[in-house]
mmCIF file of C-alpha atoms and ligand atoms in Angstrom:
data_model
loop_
_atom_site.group_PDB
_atom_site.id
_atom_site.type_symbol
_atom_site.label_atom_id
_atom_site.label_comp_id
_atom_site.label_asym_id
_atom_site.label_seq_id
_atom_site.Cartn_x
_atom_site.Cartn_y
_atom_site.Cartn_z
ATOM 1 C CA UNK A 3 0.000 0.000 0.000
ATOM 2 C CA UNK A 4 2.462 2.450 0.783
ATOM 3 C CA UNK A 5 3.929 2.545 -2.651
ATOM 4 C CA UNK A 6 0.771 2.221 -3.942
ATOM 5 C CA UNK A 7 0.019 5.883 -1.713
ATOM 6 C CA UNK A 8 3.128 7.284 -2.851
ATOM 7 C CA UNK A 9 2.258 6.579 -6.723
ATOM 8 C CA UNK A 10 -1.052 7.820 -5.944
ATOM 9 C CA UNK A 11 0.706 11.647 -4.340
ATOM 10 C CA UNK A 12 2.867 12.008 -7.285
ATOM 11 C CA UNK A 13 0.331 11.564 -9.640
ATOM 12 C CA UNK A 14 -1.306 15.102 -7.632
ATOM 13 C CA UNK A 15 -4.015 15.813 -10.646
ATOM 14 C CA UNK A 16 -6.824 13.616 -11.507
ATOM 15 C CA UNK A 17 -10.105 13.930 -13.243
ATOM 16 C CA UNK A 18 -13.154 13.064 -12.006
ATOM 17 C CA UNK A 19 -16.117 11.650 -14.011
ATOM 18 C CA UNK A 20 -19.640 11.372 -12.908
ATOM 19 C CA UNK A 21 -21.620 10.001 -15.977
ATOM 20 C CA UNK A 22 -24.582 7.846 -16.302
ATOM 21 C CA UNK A 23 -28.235 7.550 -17.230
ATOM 22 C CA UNK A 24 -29.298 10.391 -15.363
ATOM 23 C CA UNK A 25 -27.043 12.492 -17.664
ATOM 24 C CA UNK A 26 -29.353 12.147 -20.582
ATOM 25 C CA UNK A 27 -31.774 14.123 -18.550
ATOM 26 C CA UNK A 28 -29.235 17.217 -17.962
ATOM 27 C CA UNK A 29 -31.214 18.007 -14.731
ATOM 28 C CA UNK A 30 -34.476 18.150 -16.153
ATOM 29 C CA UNK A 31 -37.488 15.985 -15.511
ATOM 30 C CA UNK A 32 -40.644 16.241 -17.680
ATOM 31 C CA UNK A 33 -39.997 19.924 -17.973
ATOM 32 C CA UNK A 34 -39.418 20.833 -14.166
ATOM 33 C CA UNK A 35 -35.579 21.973 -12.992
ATOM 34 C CA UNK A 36 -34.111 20.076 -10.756
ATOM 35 C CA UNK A 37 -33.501 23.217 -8.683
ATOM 36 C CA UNK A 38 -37.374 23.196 -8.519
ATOM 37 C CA UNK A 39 -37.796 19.154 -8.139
ATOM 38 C CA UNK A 40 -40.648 18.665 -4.893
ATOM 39 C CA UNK A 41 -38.090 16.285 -2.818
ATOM 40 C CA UNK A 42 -35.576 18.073 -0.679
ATOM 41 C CA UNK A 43 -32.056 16.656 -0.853
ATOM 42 C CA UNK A 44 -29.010 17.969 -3.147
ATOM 43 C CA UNK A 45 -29.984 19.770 -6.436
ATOM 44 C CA UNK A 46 -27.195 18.181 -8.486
ATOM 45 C CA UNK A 47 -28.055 16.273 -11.681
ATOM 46 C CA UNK A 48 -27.398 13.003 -10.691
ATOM 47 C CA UNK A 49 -29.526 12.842 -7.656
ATOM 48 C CA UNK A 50 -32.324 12.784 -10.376
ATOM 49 C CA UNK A 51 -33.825 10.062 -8.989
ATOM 50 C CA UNK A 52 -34.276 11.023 -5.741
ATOM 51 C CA UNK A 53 -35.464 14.463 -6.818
ATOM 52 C CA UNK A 54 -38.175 13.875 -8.291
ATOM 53 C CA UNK A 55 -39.018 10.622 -6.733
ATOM 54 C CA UNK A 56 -39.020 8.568 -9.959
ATOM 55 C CA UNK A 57 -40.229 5.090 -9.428
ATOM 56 C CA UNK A 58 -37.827 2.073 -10.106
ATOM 57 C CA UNK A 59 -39.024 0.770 -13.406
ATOM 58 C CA UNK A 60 -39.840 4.481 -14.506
ATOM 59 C CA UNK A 61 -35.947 5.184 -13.798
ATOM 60 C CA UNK A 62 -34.805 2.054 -15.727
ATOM 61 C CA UNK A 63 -36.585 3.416 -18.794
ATOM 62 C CA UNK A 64 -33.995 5.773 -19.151
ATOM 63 C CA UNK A 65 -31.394 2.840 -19.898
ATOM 64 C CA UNK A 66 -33.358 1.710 -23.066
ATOM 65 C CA UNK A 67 -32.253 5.439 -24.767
ATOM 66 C CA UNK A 68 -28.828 5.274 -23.635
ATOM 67 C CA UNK A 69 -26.136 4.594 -26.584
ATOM 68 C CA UNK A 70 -23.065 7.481 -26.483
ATOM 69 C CA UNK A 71 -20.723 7.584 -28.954
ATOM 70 C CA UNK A 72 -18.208 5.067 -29.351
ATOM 71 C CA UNK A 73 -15.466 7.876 -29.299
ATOM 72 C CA UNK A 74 -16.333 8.206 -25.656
ATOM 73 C CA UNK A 75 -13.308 7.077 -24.171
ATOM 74 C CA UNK A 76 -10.878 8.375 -26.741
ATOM 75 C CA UNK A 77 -12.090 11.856 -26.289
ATOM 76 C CA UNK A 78 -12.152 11.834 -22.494
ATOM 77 C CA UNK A 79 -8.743 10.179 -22.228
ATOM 78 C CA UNK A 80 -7.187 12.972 -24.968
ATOM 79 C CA UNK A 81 -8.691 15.665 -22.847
ATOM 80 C CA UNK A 82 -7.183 14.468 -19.274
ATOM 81 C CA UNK A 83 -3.743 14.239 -21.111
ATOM 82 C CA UNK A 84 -3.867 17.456 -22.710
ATOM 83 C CA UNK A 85 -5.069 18.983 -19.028
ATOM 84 C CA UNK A 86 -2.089 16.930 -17.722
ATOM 85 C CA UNK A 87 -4.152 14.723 -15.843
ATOM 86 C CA UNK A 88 -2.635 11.619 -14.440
ATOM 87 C CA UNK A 89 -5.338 9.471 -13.298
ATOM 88 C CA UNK A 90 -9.123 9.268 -14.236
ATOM 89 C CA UNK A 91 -11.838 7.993 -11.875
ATOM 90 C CA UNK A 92 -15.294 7.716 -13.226
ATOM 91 C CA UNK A 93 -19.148 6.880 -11.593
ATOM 92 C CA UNK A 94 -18.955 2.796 -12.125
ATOM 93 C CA UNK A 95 -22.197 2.883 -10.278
ATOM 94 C CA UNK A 96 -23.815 5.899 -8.365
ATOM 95 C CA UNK A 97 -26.572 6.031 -6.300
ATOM 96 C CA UNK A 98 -29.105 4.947 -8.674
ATOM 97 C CA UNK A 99 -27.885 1.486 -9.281
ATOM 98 C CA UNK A 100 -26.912 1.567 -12.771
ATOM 99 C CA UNK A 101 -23.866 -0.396 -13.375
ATOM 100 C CA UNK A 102 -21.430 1.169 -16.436
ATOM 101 C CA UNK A 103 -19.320 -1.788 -16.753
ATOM 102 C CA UNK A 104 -20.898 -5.711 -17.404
ATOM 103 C CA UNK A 105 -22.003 -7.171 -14.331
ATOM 104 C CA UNK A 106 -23.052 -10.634 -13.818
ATOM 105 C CA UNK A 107 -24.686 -9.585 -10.466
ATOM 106 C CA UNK A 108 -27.610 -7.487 -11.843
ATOM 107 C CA UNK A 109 -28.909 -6.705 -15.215
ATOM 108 C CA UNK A 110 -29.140 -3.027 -14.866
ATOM 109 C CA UNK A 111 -26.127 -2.592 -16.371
ATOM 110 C CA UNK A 112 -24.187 -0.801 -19.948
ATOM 111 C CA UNK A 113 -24.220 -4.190 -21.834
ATOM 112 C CA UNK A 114 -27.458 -6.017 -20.840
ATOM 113 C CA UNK A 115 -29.967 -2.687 -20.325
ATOM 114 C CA UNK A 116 -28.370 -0.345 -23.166
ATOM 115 C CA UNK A 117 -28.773 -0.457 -26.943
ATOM 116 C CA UNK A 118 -24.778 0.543 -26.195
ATOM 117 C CA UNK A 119 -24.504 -3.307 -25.425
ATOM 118 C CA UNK A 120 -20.643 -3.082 -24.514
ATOM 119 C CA UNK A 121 -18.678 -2.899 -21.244
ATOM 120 C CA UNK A 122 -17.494 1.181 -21.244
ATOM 121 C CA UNK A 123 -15.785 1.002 -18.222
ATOM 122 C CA UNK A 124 -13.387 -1.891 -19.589
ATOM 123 C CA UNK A 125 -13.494 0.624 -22.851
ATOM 124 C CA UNK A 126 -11.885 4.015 -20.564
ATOM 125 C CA UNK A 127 -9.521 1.501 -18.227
ATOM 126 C CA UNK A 128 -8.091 0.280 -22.377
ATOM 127 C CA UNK A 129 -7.799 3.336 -23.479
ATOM 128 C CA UNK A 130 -6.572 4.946 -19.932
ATOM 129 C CA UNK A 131 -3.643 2.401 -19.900
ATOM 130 C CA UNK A 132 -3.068 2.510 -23.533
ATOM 131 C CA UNK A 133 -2.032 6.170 -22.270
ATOM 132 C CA UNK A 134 -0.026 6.015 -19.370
ATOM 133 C CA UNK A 135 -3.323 7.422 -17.254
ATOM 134 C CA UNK A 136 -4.035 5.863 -14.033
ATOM 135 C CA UNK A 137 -7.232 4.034 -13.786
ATOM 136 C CA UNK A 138 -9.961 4.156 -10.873
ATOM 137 C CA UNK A 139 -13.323 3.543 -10.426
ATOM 138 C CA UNK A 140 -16.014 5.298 -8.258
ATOM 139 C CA UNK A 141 -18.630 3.087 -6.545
ATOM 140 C CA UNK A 142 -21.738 3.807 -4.276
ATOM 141 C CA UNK A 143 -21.874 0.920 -1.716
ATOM 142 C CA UNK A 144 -23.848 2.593 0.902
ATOM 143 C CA UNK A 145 -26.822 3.858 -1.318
ATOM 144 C CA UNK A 146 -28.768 2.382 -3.841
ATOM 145 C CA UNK A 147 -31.959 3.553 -4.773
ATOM 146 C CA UNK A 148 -32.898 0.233 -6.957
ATOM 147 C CA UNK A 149 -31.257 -2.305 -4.442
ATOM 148 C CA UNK A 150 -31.635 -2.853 -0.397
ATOM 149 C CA UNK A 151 -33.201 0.576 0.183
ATOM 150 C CA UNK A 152 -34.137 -0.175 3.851
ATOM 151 C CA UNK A 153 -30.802 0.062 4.966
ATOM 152 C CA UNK A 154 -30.835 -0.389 8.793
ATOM 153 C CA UNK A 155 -32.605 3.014 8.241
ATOM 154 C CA UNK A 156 -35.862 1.093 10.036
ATOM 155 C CA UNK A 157 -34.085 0.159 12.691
ATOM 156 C CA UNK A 158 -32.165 3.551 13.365
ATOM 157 C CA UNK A 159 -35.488 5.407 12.789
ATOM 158 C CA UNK A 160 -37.323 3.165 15.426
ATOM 159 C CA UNK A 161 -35.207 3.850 17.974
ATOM 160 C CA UNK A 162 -35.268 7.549 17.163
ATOM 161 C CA UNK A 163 -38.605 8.044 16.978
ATOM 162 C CA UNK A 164 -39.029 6.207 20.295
ATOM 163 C CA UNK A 165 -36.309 8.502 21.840
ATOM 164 C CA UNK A 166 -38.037 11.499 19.745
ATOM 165 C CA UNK A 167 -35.399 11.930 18.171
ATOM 166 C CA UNK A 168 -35.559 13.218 14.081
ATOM 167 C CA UNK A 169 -33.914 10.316 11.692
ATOM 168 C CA UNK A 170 -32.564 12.211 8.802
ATOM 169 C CA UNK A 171 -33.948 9.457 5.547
ATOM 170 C CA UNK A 172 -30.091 9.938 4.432
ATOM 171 C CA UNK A 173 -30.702 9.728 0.706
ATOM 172 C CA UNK A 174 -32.930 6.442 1.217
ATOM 173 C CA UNK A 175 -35.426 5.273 -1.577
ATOM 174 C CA UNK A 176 -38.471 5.508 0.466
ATOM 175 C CA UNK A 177 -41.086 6.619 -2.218
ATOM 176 C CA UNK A 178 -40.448 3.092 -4.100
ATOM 177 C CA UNK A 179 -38.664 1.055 -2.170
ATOM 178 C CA UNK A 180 -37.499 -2.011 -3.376
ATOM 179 C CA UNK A 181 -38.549 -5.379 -0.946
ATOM 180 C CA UNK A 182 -35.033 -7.042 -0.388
ATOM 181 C CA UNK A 183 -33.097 -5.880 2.870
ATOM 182 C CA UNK A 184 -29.640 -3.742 2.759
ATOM 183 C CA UNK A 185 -28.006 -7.059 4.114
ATOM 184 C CA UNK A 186 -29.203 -8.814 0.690
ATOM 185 C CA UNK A 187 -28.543 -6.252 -1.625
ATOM 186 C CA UNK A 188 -25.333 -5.942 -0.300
ATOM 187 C CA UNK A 189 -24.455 -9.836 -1.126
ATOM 188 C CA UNK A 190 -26.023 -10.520 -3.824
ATOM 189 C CA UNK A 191 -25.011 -6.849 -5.673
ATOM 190 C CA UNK A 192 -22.327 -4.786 -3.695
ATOM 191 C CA UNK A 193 -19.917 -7.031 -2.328
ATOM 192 C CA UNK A 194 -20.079 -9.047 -6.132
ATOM 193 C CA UNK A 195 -19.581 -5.810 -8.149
ATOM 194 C CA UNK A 196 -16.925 -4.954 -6.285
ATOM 195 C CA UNK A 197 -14.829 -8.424 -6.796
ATOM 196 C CA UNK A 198 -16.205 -8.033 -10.639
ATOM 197 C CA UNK A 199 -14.217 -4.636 -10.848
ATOM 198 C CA UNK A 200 -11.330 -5.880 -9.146
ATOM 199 C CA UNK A 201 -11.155 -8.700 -11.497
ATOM 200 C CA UNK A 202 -12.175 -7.480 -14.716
ATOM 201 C CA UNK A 203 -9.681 -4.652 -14.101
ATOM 202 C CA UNK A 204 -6.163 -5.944 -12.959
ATOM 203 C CA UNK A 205 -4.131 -2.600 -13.305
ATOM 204 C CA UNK A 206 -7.153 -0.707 -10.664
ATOM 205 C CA UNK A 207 -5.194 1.708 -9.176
ATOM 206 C CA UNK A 208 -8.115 3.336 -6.716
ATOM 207 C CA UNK A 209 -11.745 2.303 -5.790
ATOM 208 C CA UNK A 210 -13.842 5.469 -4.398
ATOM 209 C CA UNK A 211 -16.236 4.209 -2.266
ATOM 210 C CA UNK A 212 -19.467 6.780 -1.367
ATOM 211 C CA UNK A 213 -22.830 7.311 -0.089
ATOM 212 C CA UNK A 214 -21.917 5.501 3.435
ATOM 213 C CA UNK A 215 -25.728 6.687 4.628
ATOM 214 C CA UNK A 216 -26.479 3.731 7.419
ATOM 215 C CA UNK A 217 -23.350 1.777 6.026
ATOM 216 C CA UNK A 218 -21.928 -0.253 9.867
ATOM 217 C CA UNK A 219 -18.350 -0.238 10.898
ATOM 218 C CA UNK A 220 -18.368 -4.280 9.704
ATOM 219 C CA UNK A 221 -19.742 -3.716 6.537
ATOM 220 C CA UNK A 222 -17.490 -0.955 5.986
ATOM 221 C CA UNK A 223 -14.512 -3.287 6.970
ATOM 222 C CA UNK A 224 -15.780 -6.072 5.052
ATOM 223 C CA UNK A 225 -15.755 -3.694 1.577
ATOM 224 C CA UNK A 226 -11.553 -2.230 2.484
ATOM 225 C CA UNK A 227 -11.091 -6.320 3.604
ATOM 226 C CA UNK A 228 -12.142 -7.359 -0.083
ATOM 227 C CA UNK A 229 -10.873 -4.960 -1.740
ATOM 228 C CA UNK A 230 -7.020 -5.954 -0.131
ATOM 229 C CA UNK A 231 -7.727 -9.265 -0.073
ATOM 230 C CA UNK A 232 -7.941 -9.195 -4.022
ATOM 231 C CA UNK A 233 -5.395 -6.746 -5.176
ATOM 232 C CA UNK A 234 -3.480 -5.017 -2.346
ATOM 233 C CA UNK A 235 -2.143 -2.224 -4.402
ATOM 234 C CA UNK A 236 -5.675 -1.132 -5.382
ATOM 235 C CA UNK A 237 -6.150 1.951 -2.542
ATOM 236 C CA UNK A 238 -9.592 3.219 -0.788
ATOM 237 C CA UNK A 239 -10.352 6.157 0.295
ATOM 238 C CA UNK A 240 -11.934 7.364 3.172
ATOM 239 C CA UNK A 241 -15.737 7.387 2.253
ATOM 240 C CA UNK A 242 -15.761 3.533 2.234
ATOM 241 C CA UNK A 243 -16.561 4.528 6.068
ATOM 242 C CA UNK A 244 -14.843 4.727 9.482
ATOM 243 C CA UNK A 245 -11.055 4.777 9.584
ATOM 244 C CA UNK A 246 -10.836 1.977 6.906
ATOM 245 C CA UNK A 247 -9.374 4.308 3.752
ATOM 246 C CA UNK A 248 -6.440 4.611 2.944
ATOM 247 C CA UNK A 249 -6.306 8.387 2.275
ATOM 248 C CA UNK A 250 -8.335 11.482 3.484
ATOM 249 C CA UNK A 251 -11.061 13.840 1.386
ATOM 250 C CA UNK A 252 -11.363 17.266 2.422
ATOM 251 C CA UNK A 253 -14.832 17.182 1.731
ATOM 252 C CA UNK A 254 -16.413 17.868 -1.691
ATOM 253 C CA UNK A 255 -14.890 21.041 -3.293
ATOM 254 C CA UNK A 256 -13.266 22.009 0.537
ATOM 255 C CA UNK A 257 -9.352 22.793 1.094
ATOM 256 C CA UNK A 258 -7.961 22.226 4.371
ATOM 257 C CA UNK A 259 -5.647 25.160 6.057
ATOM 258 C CA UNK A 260 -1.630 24.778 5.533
ATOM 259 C CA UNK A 261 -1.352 23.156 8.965
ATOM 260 C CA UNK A 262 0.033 19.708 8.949
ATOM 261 C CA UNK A 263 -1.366 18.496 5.821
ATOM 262 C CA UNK A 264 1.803 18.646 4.128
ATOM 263 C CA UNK A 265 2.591 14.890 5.197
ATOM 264 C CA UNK A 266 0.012 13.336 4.810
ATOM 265 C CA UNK A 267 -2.012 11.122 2.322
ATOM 266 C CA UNK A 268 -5.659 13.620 1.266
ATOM 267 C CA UNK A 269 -7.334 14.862 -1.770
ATOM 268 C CA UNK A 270 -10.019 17.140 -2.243
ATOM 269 C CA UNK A 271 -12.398 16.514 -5.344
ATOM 270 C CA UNK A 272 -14.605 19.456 -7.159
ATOM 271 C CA UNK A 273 -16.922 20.624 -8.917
ATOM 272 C CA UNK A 274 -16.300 23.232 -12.225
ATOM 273 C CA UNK A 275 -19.668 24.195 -11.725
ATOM 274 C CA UNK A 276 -22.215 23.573 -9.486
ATOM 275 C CA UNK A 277 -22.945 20.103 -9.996
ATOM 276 C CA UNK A 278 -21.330 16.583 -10.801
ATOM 277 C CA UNK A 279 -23.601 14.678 -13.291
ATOM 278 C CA UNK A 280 -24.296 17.256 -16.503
ATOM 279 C CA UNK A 281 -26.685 20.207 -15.563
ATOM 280 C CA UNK A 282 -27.724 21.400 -19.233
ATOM 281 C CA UNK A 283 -28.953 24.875 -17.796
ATOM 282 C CA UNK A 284 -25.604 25.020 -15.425
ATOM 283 C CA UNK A 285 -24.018 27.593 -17.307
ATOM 284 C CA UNK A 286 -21.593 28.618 -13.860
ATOM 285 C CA UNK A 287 -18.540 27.271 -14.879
ATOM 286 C CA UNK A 288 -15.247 27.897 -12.711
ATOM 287 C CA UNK A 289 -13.053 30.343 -14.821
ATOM 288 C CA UNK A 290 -9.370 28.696 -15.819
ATOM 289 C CA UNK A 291 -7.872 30.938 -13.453
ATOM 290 C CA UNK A 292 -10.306 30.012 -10.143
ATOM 291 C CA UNK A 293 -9.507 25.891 -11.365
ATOM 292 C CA UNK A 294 -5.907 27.278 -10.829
ATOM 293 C CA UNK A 295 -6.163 28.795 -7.584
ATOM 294 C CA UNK A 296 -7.591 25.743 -6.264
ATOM 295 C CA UNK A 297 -4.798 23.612 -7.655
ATOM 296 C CA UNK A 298 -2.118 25.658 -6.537
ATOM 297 C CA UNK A 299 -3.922 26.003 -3.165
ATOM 298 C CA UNK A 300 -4.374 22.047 -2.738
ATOM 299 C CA UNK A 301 -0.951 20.686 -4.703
ATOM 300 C CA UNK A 302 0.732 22.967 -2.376
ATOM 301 C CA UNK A 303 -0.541 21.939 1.019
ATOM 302 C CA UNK A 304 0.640 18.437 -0.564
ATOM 303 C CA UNK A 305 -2.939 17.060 -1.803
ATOM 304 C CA UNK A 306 -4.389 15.848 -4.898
ATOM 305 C CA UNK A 307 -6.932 17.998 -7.195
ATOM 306 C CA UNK A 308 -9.538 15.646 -8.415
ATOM 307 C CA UNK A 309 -11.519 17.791 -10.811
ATOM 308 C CA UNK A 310 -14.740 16.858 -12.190
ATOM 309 C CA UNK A 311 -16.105 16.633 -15.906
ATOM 310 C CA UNK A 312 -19.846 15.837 -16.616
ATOM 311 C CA UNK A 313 -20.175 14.155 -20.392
ATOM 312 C CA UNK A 314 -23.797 14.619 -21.502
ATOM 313 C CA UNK A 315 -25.735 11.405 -22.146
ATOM 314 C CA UNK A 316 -23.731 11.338 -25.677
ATOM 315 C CA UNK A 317 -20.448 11.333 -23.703
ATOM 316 C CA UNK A 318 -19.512 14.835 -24.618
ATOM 317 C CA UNK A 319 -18.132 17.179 -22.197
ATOM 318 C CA UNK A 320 -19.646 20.263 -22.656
ATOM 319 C CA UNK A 321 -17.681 22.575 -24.645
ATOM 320 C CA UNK A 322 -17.181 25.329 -21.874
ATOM 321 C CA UNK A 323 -15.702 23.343 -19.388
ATOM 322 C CA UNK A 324 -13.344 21.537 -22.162
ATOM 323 C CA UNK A 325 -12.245 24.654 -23.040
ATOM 324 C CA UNK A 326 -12.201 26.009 -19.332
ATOM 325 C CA UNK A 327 -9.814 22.739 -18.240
ATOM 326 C CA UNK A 328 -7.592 23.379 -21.412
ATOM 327 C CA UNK A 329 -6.739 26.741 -20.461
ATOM 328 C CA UNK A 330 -5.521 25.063 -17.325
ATOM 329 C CA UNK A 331 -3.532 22.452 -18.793
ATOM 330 C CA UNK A 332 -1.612 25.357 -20.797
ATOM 331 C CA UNK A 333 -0.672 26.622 -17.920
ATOM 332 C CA UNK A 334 -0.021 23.846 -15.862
ATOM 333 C CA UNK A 335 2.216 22.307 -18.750
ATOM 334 C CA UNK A 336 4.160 25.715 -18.881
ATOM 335 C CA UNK A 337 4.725 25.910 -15.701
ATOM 336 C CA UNK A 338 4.354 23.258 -13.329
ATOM 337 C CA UNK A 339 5.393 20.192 -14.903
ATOM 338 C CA UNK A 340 7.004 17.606 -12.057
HETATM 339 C C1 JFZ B 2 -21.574 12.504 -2.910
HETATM 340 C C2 JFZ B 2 -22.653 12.129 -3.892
HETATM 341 O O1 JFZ B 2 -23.898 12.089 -3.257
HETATM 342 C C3 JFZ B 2 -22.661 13.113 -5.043
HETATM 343 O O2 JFZ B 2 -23.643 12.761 -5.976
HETATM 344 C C4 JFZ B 2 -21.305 13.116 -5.706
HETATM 345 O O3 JFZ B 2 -21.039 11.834 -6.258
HETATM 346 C C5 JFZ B 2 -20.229 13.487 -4.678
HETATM 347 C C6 JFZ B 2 -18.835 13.408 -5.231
HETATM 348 O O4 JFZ B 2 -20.315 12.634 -3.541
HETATM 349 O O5 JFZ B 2 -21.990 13.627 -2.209
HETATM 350 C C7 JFZ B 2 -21.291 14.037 -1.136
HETATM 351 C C8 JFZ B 2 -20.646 13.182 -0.292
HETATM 352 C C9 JFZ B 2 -19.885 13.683 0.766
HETATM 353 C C10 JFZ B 2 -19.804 15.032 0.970
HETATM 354 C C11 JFZ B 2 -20.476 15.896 0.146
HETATM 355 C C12 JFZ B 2 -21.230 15.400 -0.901
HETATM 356 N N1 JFZ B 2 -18.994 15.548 1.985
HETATM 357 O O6 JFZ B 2 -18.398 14.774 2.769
HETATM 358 O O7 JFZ B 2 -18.798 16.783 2.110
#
């Protein structure tokens, strides 16, 4: 692991790709904003789903339209070079369930549920190592809205509510929730998915666990366990829950003060506008020269930049930020080159 972290600190820059059926939508739904969707919870495009409260087999529909270009991977691969990007990690599943590489485990996935038919994960990690990039995969283990929605949410909320005490729902599926427990979505789905990455995918560099929501200290230990116990080098970060990562986050698009981070293994991932899934009416980008602040700021505190992209649900990365992240890279390759 440790040269594993060390790799990992050099590498310093990193894109970060949240893509996936709710990007077809650009945070719209039948006409409404998602800044004006009825359910409270984040306003960013990908938390479609839960913002609008769009039943299971409603949501699934979406996967039947779903066929990006087949340049997909070239194109995003070119751009994180020419940003001087060193590693890419992109959304292999996010909260909704919907699995971008071909899983065995459940067929709500790129090559069984998509007129795209073929594995685009395994299509970004070729092309990524055909490159010299890093690969890593992001994957939502504590929330799923199709799978084990319960969570031990029940449980928590009983004891709450008999305390009168206020149970946050987390980011739970309540509205439709699906009738197997967290325990069997987690073994049958989560724990599988996770050994099909790790398999599929020899040269994983990093799996980014998220969405923790009622996620225990075991099961949390049972996810870093698997992951080592299949490819040691592959790291974890800190959302995988408790003090099982192997690195810290700052917390979405926060920098931590100069003290003592210097030494240590952290990374703070953002935004380069206001959300991480495409946002068609997002027009807020981050100007070149904010991007570079931040990477200044955070490379020299001795962290890692992991800066996001949001393809549309054609794969394209909408021109403004392309154009926005390429100003940076001129920079960057001018002057900060290791
Ligand atoms: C999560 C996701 O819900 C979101 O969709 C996105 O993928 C983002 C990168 O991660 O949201 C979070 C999780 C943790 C924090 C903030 C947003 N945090 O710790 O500050």
């Amino acid at each position: 692991k440790q040269e594993a972290l060390k790799h990992f600190k050099e590498a310093k820059f990193g894109m970060f790709i949240h893509w996936g059926l709710y990007s077809q939508a650009g945070g719209i739904w039948k006409g409404t904003k998602i800044n004006n969707a009825p359910h409270p919870g984040p306003k960013v495009a990908e938390w479609l789903m839960y913002a609008f409260q769009i039943p299971r087999t409603e949501y699934k529909e979406l996967a039947k339209t779903f066929n990006p270009d087949k340049s997909f991977a070239q194109n995003v691969v070119k751009l994180a070079k020419d940003v001087g990007m060193k590693y890419i990690v992109i959304t292999s599943k996010h909260h909704d369930g919907f699995a971008l590489f071909d899983s065995k485990s459940s067929d709500f996935n790129m090559v069984d549920a998509t007129p795209y038919k073929a594995d685009i994960i395994k299509e970004l990690y070729n092309a990524c190592l055909a490159e010299g990039i890093d690969f890593g995969v992001y994957y939502s283990h504590g929330n799923d809205w199709m799978d084990g929605t319960d969570g031990n949410y029940a449980n928590v909320k009983k004891v709450n509510d008999s305390l009168g005490i206020y149970t946050h729902p987390n980011g739970k599926n309540l509205w439709d929730p699906s009738d197997n427990t967290h325990e069997e979505y987690l073994q049958n789905k989560a724990y599988s998915q996770i050994k099909e990455l790790l398999t599929m995918l020899p040269e994983l560099r990093l799996i980014w666990f998220d969405g923790t929501g009622f996620t225990t200290e075991a099961q949390a230990f049972q996810f870093y366990k698997l992951v080592y116990d299949i490819n040691p080098n592959v790291l974890v970060n800190r959302r995988v829950g408790y003090a099982f990562g192997d690195y810290l986050d700052a917390g979405d698009n926060k920098i931590p003060s100069a003290n003592e981070t210097l030494e240590k293994y952290w990374e703070t991932c953002g935004t380069t506008n206001n959300s991480w899934g495409y946002k068609s009416y997002d027009n807020d980008w981050k100007s070149p020269k904010e991007l570079l602040y931040y990477f200044v700021d955070i490379l020299s505190k001795g962290g890692n930049y992991l800066l996001n992209i949001g393809p549309d649900g054609k794969g394209h990365v909408p021109e403004t930020s392309a154009q926005n992240l390429r100003a940076m890279g001129k920079w960057i390759h001018q002057n900060a080159e290791a």
